[in-house]
Short mmCIF file of C-alpha atoms and ligand atoms in Angstrom, two decimals:
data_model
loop_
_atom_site.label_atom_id
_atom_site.label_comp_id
_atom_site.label_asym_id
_atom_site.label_seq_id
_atom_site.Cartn_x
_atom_site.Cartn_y
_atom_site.Cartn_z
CA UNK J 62 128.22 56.58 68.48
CA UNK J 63 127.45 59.07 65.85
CA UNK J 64 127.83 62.75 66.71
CA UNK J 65 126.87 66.10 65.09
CA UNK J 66 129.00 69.28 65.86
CA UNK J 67 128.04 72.62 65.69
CA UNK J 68 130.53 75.65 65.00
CA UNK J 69 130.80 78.71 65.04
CA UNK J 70 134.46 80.57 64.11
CA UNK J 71 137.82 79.93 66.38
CA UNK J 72 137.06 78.39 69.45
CA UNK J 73 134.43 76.18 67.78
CA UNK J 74 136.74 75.52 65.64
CA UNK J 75 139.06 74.02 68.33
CA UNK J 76 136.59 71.63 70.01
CA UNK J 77 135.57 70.63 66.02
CA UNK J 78 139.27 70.03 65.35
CA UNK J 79 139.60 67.91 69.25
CA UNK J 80 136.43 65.77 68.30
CA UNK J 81 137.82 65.10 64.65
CA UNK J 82 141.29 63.87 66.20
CA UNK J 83 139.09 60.95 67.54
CA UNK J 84 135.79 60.11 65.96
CA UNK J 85 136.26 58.45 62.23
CA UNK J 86 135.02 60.84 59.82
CA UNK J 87 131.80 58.50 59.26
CA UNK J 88 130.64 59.35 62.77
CA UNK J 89 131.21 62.91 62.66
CA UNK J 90 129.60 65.62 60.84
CA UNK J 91 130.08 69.51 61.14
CA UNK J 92 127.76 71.91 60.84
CA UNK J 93 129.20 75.56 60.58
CA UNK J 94 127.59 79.10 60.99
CA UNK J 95 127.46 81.48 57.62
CA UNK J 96 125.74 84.33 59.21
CA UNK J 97 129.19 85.73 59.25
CA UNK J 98 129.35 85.50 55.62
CA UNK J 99 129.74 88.83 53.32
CA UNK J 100 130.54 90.36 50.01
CA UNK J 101 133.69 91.92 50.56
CA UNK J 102 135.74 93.26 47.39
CA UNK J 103 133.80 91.36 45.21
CA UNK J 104 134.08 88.12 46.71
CA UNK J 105 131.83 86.01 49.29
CA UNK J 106 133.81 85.71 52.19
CA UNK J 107 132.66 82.76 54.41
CA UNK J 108 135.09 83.32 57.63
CA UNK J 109 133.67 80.34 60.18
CA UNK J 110 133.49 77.94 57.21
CA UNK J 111 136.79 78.81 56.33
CA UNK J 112 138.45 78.69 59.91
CA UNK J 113 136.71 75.66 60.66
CA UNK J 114 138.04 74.00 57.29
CA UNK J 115 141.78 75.59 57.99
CA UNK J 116 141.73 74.51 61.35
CA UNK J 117 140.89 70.60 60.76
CA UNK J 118 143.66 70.69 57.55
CA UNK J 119 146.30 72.28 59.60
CA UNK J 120 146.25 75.44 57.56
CA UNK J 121 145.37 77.80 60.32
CA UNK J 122 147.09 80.49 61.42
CA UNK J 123 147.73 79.36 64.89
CA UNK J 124 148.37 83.13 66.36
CA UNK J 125 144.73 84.25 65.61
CA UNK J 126 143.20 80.82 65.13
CA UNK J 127 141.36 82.58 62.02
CA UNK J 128 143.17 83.36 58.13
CA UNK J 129 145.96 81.00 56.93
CA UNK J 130 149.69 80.03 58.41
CA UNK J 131 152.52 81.41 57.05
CA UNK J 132 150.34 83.89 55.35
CA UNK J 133 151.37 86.80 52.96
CA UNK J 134 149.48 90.39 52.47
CA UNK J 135 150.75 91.44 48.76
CA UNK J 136 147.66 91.44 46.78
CA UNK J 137 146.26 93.91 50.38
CA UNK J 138 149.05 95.67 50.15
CA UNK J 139 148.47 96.86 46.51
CA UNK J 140 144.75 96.85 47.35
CA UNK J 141 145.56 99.77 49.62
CA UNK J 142 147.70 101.49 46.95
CA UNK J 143 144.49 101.97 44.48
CA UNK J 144 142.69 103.37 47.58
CA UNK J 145 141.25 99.84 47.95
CA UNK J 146 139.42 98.98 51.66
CA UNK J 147 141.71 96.69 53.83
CA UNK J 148 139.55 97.11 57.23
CA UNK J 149 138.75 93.25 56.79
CA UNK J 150 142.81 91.53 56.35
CA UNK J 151 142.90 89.06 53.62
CA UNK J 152 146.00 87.01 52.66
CA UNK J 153 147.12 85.94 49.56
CA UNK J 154 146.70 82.37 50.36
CA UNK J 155 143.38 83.18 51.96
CA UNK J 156 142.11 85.27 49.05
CA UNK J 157 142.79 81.70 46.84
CA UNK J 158 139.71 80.65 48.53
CA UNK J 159 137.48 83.11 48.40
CA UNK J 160 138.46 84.01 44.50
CA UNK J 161 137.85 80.30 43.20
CA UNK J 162 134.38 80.00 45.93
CA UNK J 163 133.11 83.29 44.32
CA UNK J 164 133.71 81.78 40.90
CA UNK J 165 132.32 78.46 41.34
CA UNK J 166 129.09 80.51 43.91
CA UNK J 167 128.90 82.61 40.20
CA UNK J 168 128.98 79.23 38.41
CA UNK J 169 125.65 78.14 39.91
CA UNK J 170 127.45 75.88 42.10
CA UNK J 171 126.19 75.42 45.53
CA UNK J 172 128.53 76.11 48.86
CA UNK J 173 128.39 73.02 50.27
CA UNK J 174 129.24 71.22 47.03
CA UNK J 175 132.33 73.74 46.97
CA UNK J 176 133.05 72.94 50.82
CA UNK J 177 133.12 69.33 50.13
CA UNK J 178 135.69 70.31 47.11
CA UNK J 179 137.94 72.40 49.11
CA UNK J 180 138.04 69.89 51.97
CA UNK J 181 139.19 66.56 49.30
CA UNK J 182 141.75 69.69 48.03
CA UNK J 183 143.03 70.38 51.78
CA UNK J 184 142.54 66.66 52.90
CA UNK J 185 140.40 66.81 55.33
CA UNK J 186 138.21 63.72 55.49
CA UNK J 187 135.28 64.79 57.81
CA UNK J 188 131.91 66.09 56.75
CA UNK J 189 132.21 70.16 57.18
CA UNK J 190 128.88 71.58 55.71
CA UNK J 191 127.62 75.30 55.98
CA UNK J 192 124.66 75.63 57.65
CA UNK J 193 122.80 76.32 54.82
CA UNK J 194 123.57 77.00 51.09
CA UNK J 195 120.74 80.12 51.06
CA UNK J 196 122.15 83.52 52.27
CA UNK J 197 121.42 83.89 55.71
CA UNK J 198 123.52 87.21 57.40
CA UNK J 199 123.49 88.13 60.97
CA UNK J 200 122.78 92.03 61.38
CA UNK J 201 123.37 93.73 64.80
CA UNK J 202 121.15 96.20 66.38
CA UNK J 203 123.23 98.61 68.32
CA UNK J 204 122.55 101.77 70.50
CA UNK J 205 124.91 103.95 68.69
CA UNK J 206 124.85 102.93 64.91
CA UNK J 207 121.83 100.97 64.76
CA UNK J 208 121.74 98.19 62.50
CA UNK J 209 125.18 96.97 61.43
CA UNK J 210 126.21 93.78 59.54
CA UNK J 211 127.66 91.61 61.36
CA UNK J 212 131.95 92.19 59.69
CA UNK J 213 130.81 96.23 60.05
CA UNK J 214 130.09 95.36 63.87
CA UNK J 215 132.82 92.92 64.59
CA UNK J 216 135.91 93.47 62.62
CA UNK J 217 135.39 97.31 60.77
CA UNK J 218 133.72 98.98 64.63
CA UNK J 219 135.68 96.18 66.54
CA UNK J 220 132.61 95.71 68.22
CA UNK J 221 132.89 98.54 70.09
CA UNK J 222 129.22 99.50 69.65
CA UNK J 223 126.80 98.47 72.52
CA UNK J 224 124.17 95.87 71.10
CA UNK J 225 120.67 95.85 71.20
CA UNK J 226 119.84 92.55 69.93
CA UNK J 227 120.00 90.48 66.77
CA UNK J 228 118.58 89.49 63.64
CA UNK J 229 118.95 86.89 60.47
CA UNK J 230 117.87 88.17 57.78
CA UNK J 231 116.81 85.16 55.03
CA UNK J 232 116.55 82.97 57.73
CA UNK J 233 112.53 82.66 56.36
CA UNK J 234 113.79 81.01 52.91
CA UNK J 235 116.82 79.22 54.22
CA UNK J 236 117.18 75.35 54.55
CA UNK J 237 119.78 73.26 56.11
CA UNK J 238 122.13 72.49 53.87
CA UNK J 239 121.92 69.10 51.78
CA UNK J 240 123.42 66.37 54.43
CA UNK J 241 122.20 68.18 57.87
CA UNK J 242 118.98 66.58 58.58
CA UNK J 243 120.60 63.11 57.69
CA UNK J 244 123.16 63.55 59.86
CA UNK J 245 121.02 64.94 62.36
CA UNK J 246 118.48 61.86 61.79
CA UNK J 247 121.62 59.36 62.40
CA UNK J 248 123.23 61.32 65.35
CA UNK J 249 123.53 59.79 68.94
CA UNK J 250 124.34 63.12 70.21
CA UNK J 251 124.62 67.36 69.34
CA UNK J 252 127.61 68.78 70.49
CA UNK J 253 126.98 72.39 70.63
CA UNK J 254 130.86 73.87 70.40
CA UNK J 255 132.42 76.83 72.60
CA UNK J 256 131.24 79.09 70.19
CA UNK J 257 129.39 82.47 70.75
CA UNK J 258 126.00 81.58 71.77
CA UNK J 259 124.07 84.29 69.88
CA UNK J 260 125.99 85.33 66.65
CA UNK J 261 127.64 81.71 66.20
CA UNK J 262 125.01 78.99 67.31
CA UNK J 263 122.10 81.11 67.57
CA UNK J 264 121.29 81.31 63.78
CA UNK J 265 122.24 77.79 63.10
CA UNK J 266 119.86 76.74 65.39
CA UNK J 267 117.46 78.93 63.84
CA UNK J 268 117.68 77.39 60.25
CA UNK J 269 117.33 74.22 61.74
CA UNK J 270 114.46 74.71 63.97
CA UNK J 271 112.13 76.07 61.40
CA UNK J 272 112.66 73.02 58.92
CA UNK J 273 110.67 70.07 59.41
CA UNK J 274 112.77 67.28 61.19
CA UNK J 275 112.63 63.89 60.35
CA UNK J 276 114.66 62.92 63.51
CA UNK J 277 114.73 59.27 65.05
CA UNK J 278 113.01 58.93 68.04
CA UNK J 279 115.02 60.24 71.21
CA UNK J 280 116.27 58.09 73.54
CA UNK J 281 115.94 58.56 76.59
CA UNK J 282 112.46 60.74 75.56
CA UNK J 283 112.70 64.31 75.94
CA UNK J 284 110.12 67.38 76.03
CA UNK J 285 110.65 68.87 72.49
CA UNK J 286 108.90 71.26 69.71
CA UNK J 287 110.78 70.24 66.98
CA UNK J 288 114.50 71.10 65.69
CA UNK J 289 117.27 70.10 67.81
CA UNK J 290 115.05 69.35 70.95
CA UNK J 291 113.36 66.51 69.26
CA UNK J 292 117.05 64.90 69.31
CA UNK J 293 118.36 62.54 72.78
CA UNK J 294 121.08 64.34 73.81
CA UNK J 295 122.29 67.78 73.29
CA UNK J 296 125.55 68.91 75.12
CA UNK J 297 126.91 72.80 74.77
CA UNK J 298 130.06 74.03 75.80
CA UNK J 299 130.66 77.05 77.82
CA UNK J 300 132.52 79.50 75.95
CA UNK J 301 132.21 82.13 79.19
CA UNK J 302 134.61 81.13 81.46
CA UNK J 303 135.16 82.87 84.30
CA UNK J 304 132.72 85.28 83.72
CA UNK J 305 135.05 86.20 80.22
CA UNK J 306 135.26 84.91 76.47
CA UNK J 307 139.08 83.61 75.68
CA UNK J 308 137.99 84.94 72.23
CA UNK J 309 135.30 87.18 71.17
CA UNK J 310 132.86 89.47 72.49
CA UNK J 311 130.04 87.09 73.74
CA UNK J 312 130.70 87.79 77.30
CA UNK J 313 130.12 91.55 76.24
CA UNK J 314 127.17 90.93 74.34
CA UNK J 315 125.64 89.19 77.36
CA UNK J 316 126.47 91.93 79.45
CA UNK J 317 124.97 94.74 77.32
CA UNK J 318 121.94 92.81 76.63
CA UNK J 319 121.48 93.01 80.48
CA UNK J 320 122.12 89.69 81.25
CA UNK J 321 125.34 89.09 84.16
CA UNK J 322 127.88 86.68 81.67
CA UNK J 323 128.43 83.55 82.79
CA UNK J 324 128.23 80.18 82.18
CA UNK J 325 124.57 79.76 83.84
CA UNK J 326 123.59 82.56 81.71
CA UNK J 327 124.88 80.47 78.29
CA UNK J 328 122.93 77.24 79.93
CA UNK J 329 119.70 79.04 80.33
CA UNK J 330 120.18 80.59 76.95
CA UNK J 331 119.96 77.28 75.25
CA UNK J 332 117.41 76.16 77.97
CA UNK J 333 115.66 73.24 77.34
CA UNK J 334 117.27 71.86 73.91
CA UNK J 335 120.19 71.09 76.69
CA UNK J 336 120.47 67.49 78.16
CA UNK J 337 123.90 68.17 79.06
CA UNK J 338 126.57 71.13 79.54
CA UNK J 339 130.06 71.05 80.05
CA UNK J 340 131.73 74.22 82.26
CA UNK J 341 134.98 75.10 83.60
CA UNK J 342 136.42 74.46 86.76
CA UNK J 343 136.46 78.24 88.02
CA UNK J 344 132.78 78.04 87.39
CA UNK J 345 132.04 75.19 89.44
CA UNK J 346 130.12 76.67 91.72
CA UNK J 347 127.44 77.44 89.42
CA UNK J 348 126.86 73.47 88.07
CA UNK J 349 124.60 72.67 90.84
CA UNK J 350 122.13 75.68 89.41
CA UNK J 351 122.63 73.93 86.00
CA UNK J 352 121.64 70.82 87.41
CA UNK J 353 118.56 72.20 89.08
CA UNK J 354 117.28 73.28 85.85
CA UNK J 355 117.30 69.93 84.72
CA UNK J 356 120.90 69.66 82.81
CA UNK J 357 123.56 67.19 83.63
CA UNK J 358 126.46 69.29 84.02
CA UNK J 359 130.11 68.17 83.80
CA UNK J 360 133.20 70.53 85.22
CA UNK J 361 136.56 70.54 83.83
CA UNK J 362 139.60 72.27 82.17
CA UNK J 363 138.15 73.97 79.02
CA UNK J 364 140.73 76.44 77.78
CA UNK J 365 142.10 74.80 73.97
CA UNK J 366 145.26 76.22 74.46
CA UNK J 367 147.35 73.25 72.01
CA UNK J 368 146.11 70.52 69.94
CA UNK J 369 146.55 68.37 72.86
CA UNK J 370 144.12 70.41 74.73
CA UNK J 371 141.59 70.28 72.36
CA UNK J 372 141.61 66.73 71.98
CA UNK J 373 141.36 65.90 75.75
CA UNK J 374 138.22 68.46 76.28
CA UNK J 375 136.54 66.51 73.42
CA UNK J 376 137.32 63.55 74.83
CA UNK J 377 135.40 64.73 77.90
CA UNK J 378 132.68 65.84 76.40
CA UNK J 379 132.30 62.10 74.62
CA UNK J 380 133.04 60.23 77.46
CA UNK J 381 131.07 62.63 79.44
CA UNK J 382 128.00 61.93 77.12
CA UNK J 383 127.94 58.17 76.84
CA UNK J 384 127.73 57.96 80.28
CA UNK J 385 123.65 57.06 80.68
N1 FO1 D 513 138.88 88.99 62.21
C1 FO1 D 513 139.38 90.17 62.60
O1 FO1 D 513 139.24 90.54 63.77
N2 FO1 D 513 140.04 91.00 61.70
C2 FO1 D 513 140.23 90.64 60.41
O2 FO1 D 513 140.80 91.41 59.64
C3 FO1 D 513 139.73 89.36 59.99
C4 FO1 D 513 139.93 88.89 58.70
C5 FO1 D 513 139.50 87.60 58.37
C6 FO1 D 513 139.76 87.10 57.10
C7 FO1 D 513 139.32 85.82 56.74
C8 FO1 D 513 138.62 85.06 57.68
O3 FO1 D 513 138.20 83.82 57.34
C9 FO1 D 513 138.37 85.55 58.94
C10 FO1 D 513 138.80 86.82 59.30
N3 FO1 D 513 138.56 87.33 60.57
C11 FO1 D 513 139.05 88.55 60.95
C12 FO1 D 513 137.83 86.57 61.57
C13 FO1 D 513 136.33 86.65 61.45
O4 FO1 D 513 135.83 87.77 60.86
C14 FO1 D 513 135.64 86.45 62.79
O5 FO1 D 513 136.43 85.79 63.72
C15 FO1 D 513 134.40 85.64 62.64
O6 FO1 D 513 133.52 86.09 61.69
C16 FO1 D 513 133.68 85.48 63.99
O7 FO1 D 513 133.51 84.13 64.16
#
């Protein structure tokens, strides 16, 4: 079967890394968030694309899960000398990436043509592909500040302010990026990652939904207006477990949006683009109200704590969605 993944930043990143220790890189493609992305000293900083891309080469800092390994803070440290900002903490091996990206972006080159470089540099032989190679940047309303983008909000204010909601601005000129609707047209299956559901899948589901879709058929049929729902089957992860994030403030975000965090809430959030979800076990009690809105549920360990880890939970989820 042929499967596309969507990611968002660290624990996407993990289920990504889990499904591309078994699926051959021809029946595998990863679609990544870039709402995250900024301008930060100059450079375009594309975090999920980059922690996605670390994490399947090995090059990951395996304490935070984002940055590089055996990382370095010189060229920071002298930043700070000159009086430089250092809110957002960029390595030396890190800041290799964004330097030669923000040449070749300056170049006229496009970002998923410099993904697909930077992957062949770091050996990584699956497809990773931004969502799109047009700006699209997640801002977030909040009580106290009002609208922040979205490093201000979640690494500067350490998303301490309460939100309000959410927008992505350029979403109206953005298209997928070269390679998504292909995949998408090939693809047996979605697997919608434990990533946030409203700053990390949210606005890749939103470039894709407003492009036209040249999708096969779905098999079996399913109600659908278009995007992702046109597609057979769509599974998401729960990245609330427990009530709580492992990462991440998406269990806060639900909260302060007035909705009670859980995984239910993250099933009815994607709704009906869902065929099936995957939960932990502490939430079992809350599959059968999955299943009565019409999504095949499946309950087991979640938490990616090892490589290990990762690999078996993907392995669940595939097994999980080739059953008929
Ligand atoms: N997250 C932080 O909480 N603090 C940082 O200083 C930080 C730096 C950073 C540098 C490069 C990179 O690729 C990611 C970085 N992140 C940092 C993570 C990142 O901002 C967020 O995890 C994602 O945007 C949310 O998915």
């Amino acid at each position: 079967m042929n499967f596309v993944a969507l990611a968002g930043g660290v624990g996407g990143a993990k289920l990504a890394d889990g499904l591309a220790q078994i699926l051959h890189p021809e029946d595998l493609t990863i679609v990544v968030n870039t709402g995250d992305d900024f301008e930060h000293l100059g450079l375009t900083i594309c975090p999920d694309l980059d922690t996605v891309c670390y994490t399947l080469a090995g090059l990951a800092n395996p304490e935070t899960g984002w940055g590089r390994a055996d990382e370095t803070f010189h060229a920071l440290e002298n930043i700070e000398k000159l009086g430089g900002e250092t809110w957002f903490r960029l390595g030396d091996k890190d800041l290799a990436t964004h330097i030669e990206r923000t040449r070749r972006l300056r170049e006229g080159q496009t970002l998923s043509q410099i993904t697909c470089d930077f992957c062949r540099a770091w050996s990584v032989k699956h497809t990773i592909l931004p969502m799109s190679d047009d700006a699209v940047r997640t801002i977030v309303d909040t009580e106290e500040c009002g609208e922040l983008a979205f490093q201000e909000y979640f690494v500067h204010r350490r998303c301490e302010p309460r939100v309000k909601g959410f927008r992505f601005a350029g979403l109206e000129s953005a298209k997928p990026a070269p390679g998504i609707l292909e995949a998408l047209g090939k693809a047996d299956a979605v697997v919608i990652c434990s990533s946030n559901p409203w700053v990390s899948i949210d606005p890749i589901l939103a470039v894709l939904d407003l492009s036209p879709t040249p999708l096969r058929p779905p098999s079996p049929p399913l109600p659908g207006k278009g995007g992702i729902e046109g597609l057979g089957r769509v599974v998401a992860v729960s990245p609330i477990i427990g009530g709580r994030t492992v990462k991440g403030p998406a269990a806060k975000m639900y909260a302060e949006l007035g909705i009670q965090p859980s995984a239910l809430a993250v099933a009815r959030h994607y709704g009906s683009r869902l065929t099936h979800f995957v939960l932990d076990r502490v939430d079992q009690i809350q599959a059968t109200e999955v299943e009565n809105i019409g999504i095949k549920t499946l309950v087991t360990n979640t938490i990616m704590r090892t490589p290990e880890d990762r690999r078996r939970l993907a392995q669940d989820v595939l097994n999980f969605i080739q059953t008929l």
